[in-house]
XYZ file of C-alpha atoms in Angstrom:
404
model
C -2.214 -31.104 -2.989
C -3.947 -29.659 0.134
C -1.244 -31.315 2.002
C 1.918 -29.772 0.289
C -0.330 -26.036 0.575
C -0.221 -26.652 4.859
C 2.984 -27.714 4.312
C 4.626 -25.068 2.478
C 2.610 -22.093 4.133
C 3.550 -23.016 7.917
C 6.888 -23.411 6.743
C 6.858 -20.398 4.757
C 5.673 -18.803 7.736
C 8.639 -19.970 10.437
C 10.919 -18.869 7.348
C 9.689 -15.250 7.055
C 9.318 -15.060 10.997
C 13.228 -15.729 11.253
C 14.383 -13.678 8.579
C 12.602 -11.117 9.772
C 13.957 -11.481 13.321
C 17.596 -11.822 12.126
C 17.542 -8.742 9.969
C 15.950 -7.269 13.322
C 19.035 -8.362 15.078
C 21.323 -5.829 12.214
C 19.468 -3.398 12.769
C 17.468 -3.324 9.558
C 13.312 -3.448 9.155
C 12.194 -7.307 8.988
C 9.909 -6.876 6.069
C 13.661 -6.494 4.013
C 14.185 -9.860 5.543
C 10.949 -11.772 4.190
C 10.986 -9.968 0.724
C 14.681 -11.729 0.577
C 13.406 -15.218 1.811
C 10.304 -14.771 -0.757
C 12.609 -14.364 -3.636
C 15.705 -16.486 -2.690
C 12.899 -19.723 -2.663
C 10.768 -18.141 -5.236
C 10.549 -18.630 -9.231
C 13.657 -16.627 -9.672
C 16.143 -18.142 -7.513
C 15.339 -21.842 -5.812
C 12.215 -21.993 -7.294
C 11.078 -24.713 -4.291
C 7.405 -23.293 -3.981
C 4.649 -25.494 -4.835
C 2.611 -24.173 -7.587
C -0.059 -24.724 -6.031
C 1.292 -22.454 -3.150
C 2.100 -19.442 -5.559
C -1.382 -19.722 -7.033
C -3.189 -18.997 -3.966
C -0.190 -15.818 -2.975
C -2.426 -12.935 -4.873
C -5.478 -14.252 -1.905
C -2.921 -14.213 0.358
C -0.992 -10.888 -0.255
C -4.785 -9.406 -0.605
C -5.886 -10.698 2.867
C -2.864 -9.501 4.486
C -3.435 -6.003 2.517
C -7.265 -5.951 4.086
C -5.740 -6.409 7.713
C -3.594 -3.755 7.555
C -5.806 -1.146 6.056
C -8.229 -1.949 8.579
C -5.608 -1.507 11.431
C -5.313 1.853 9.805
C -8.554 3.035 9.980
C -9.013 1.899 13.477
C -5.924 3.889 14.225
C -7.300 7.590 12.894
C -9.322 9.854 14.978
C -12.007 12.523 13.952
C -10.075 14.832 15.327
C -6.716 13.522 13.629
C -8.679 13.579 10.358
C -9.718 16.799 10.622
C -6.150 18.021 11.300
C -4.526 16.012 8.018
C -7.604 16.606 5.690
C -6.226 19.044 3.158
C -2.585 17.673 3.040
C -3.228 13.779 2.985
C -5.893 14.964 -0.196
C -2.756 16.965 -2.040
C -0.420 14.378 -1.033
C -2.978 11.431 -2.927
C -2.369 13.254 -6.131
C 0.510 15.796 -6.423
C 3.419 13.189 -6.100
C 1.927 9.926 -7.395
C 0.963 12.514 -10.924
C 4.286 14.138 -10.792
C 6.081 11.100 -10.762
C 3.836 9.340 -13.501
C 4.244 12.082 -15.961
C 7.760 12.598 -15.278
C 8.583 8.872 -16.773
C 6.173 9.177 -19.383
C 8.244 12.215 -20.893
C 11.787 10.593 -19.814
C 10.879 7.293 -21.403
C 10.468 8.963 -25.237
C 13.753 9.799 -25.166
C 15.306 7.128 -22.959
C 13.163 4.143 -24.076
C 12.792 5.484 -27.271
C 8.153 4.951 -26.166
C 6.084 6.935 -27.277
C 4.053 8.849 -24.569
C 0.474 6.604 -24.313
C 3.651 3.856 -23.699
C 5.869 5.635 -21.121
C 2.588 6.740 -19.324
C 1.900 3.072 -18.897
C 5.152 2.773 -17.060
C 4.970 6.210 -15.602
C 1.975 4.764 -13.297
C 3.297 1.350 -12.598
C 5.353 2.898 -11.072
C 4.078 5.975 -9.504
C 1.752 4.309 -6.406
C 3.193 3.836 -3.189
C 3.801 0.837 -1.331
C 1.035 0.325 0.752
C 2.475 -2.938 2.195
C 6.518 -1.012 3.081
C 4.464 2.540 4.381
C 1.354 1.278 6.062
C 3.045 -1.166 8.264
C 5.685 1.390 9.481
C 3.049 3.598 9.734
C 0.871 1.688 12.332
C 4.014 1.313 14.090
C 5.030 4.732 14.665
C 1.423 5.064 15.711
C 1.886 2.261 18.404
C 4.640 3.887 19.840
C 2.870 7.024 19.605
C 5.649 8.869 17.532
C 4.433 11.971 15.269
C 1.126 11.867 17.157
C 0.929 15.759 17.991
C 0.725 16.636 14.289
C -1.083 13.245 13.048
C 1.888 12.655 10.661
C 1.717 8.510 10.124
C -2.340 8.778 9.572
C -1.433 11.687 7.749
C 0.307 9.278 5.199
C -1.835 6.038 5.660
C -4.710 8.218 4.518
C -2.886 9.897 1.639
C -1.177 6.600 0.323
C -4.188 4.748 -0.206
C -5.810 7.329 -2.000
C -2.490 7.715 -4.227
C -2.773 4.255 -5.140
C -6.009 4.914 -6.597
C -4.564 7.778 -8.726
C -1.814 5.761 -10.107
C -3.862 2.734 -11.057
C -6.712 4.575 -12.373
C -4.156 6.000 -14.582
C -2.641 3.359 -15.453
C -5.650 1.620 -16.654
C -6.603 4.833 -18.514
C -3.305 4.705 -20.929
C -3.244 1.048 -21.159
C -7.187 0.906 -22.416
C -5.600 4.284 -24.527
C -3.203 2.019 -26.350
C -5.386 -1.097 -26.616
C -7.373 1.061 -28.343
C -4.996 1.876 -31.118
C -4.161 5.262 -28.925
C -7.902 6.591 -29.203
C -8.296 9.033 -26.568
C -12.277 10.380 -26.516
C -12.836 8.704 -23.134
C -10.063 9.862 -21.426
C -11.060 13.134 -20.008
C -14.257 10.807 -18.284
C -11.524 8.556 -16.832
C -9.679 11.297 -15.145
C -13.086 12.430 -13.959
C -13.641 9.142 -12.451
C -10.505 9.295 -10.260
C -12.279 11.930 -7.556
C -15.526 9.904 -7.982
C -13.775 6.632 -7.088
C -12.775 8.273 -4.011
C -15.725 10.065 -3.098
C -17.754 6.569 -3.755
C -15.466 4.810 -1.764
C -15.622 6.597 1.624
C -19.491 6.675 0.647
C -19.483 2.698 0.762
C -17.157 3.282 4.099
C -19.654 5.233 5.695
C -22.831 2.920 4.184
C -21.113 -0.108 5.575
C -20.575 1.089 9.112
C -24.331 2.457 9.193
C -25.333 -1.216 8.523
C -23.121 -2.999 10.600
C -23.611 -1.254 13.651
C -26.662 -2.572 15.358
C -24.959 -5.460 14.541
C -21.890 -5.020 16.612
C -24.165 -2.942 19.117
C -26.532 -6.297 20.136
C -23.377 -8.566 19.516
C -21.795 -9.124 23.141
C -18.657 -11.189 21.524
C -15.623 -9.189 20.692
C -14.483 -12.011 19.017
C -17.768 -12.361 16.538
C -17.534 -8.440 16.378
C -14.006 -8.670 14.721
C -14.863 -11.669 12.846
C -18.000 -9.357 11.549
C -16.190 -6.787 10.800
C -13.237 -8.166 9.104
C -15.441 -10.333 7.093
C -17.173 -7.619 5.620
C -13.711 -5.836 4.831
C -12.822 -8.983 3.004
C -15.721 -9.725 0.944
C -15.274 -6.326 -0.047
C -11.995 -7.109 -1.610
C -12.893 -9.949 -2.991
C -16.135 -8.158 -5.188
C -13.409 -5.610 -6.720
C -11.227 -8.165 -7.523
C -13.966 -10.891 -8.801
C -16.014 -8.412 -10.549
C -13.192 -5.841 -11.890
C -14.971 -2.614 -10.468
C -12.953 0.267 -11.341
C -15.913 2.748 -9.406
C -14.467 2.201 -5.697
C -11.146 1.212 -4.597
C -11.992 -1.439 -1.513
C -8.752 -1.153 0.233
C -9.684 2.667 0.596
C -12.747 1.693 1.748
C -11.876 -0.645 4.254
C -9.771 1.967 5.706
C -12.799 4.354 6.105
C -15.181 1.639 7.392
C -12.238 1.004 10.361
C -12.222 4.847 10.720
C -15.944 5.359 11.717
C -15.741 2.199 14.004
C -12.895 3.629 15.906
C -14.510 6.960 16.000
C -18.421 5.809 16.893
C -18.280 2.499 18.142
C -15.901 3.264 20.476
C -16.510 0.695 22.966
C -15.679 -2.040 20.842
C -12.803 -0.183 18.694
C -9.711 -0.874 21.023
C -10.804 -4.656 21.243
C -10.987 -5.199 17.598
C -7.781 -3.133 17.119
C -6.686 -5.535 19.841
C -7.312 -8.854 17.633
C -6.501 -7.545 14.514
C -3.303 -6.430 15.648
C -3.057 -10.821 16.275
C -3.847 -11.267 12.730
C -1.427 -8.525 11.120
C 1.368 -10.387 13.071
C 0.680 -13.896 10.866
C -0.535 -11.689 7.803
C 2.791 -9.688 7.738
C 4.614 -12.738 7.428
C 2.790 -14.021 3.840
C 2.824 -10.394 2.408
C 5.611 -9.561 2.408
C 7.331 -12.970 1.705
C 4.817 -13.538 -1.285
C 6.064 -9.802 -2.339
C 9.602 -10.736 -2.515
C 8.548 -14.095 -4.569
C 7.218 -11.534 -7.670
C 10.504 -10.038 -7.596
C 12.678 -10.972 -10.550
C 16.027 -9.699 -10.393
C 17.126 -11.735 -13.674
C 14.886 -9.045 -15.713
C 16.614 -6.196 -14.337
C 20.216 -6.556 -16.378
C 19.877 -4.901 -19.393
C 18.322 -1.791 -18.537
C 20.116 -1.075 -15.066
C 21.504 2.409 -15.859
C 18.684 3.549 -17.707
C 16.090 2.641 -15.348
C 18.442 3.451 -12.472
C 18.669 7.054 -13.887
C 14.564 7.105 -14.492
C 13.954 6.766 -10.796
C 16.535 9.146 -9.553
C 14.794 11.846 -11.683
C 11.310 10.531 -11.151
C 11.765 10.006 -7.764
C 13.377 13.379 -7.242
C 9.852 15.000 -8.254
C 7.912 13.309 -6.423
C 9.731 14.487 -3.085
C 9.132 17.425 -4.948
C 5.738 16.899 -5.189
C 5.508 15.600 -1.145
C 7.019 19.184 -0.214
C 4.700 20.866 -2.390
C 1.819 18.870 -0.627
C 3.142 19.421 2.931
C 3.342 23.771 2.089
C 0.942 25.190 4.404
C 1.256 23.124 7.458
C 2.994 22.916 10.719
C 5.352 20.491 10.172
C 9.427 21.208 10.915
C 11.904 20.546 8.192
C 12.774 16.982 9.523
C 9.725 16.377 9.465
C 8.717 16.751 5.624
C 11.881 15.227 5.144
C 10.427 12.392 6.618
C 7.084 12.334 5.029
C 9.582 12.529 1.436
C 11.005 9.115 2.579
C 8.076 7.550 3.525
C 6.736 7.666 0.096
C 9.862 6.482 -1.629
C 9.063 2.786 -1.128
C 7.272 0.868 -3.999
C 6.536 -3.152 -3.519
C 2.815 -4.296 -4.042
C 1.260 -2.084 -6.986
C 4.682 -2.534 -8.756
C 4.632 -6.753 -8.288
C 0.907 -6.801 -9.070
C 1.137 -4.778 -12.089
C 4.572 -5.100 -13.954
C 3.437 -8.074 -16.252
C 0.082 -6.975 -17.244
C 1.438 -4.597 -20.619
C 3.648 -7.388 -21.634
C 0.782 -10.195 -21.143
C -1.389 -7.470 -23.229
C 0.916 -7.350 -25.726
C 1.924 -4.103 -25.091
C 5.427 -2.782 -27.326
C 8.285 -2.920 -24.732
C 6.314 -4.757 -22.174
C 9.412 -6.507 -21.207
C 10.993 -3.738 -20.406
C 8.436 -1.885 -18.550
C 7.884 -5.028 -16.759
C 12.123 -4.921 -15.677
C 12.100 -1.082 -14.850
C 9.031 -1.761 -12.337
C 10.994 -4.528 -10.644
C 14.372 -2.308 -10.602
C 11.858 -0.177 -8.619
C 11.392 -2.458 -6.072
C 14.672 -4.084 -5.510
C 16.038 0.177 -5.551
C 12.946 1.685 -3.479
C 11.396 -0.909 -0.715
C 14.984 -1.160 0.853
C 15.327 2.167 0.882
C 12.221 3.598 1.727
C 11.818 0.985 5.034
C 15.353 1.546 6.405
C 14.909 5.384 5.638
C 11.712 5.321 7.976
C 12.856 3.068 10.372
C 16.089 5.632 11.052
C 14.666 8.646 10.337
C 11.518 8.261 12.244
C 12.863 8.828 16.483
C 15.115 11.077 15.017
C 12.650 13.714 13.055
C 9.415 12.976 14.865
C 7.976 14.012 18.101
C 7.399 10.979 20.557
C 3.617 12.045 22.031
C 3.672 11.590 25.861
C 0.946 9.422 27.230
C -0.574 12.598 29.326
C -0.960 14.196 25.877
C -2.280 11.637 23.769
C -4.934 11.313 26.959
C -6.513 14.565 26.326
């Protein structure tokens, strides 16, 4: 069994690494590439992954997840977080609610739900894609593009925050209707979406406290990284073991890279340096195990109907981007930009499209198709829109600026 798991993952790997080179080669993002490998050889299509294989992809896809949070957070400044405070806060909750409660009152009518039932869809739906935006994201940071007005850590910050909205509100209407549509604790769980947050950059800012003499008398960078990334994991893995809905830990590990970079700063750049080594495996299982939970045969039936769902939905939530964005400094092409960026959904939707139907939720099969249209409709779009859009409506910083 161990044998078929090497087996499969280093061949997995070389797959994903050449689909995402020859969709490179046309011109088009290679995480569109490994989403197609992962589901032409996944359940859906060939169906030549070892069970065993799929069983460990949720570790995987999580691991993957930590790295490139982590990257993110060593890729914000103090002074870049002062400058995107207010907007990355507005854009964590205007578009991701927007968008939630626009299906949830589309779907009575359309899906014939009621509204405790379209909610539930509403916030499958409504998170972004951490693993389509954060990746590009890094990127433009690397190549130092939309670094004057701190536009990609602008969005790293305010995605991973919106995915905390969405699934705290998700799990807030699904308890609802578990409940027989008993509502006396919702108010509390709203309440507990700011608290998450606030508890989260508290654990952040706990965590680097502690670790710090650590790295300080540790005179490996390699031991320092393995530290550090160690403690991002193990945070991951207590949310997910324990089902702690009081701190999201990929928010966290974001934070925790954030006060490294900003007061360990001897050490930051070499850390960045070898997790940089790991995103380039990492990318290659995420995004391939991602394209393995899509399953195009559910999306038939409802095509139109959840085709026209997202063109509304999605049009208020760009809606709700611009609304975030009033107030700042940024150009037209440049909010335009920051609407496609947060048109891509992949991980939240994969994670979470089975869990009403496995509850035994009414029309959990077709929430669970509608959340997969969103994928196969969004992830495509929203990485080719960035990859396009990006030299053409962002400023490239010049190395004498970024210096100062």
């Amino acid at each position: 069994m161990i044998f078929y798991l090497f087996i499969s993952l280093i061949l997995i790997g070389m797959g994903a690494h050449y689909s995402g080179r020859l969709f490179e080669r046309i011109k088009l993002p290679s995480l569109i590439g490994m989403m197609l490998l992962g589901m032409v050889i996944g359940p859906s299509f060939l169906n030549i992954v070892p069970n065993v294989t799929l069983q460990l992809s949720p570790t995987l896809k999580d691991i993957a997840l930590v790295t490139v949070l982590f990257i993110g957070g060593l890729g914000i400044s103090l002074k870049q977080m002062k400058q995107i405070g207010r907007p990355a806060i507005l854009l964590s909750t205007i578009p991701a609610t927007l968008e939630g409660f626009t299906i949830a009152l589309l779907a009575m009518p359309l899906l014939h739900f009621n509204f405790i039932q379209g909610a539930i869809l509403g916030f499958i739906i409504a998170a972004v894609s951490p693993a389509v935006l954060i990746p590009s994201m890094i990127d433009l940071i690397d190549r130092r593009i939309g670094q004057d007005k701190a536009i990609p850590q602008m969005l790293l910050v305010g995605a991973s925050a919106d995915d905390t909205i969405a699934i705290t509100l998700f799990t807030t209407f699904l308890g609802i209707y578990t409940q027989g549509g008993r509502t006396p604790s919702i108010g509390l769980q709203i309440l507990m979406i700011p608290i998450s947050i606030i508890f989260s950059l508290f654990i952040g800012y706990l965590l680097y406290l502690l670790t710090k003499p650590l790295l300080k008398h540790t005179t490996s960078i390699y031991i320092k990284t393995l530290i550090c990334f160690g403690i991002c994991l193990i945070l991951r893995f207590i949310e997910k073991k324990f089902h702690l809905e009081l701190f999201n830990s990929l928010l966290t590990v974001m934070i925790y890279g954030f006060w490294i970079r900003n007061f360990i700063v001897d050490n930051a750049p070499s850390i960045l340096a070898l997790m940089n080594s790991i995103w380039k495996v990492g990318k290659l299982y995420l995004f391939a195990f991602v394209g393995m939970a899509i399953n195009p045969n559910l999306v038939g039936q409802f095509f139109l109907i959840g085709c026209a769902l997202l063109i509304v939905s999605l049009t208020l939530r760009s809606i709700g981007v611009l609304i975030a964005l009033i107030g700042t400094n940024l150009s037209y092409k440049e909010r335009l930009f920051c609407v496609i960026a947060y048109l891509p959904k992949a991980t939240v939707q994969s994670a979470k499209a089975a869990i009403p139907l496995e509850m035994g939720v009414a029309g959990g099969e077709i929430m669970q198709a509608i959340a997969i249209l969103s994928v196969l409709i969004t992830a495509p779009i929203g990485a080719i829109g960035i990859k396009l859009t990006s030299d053409k409506f962002l400023q490239k910083e010049t190395k004498e600026a970024g210096s100062h």
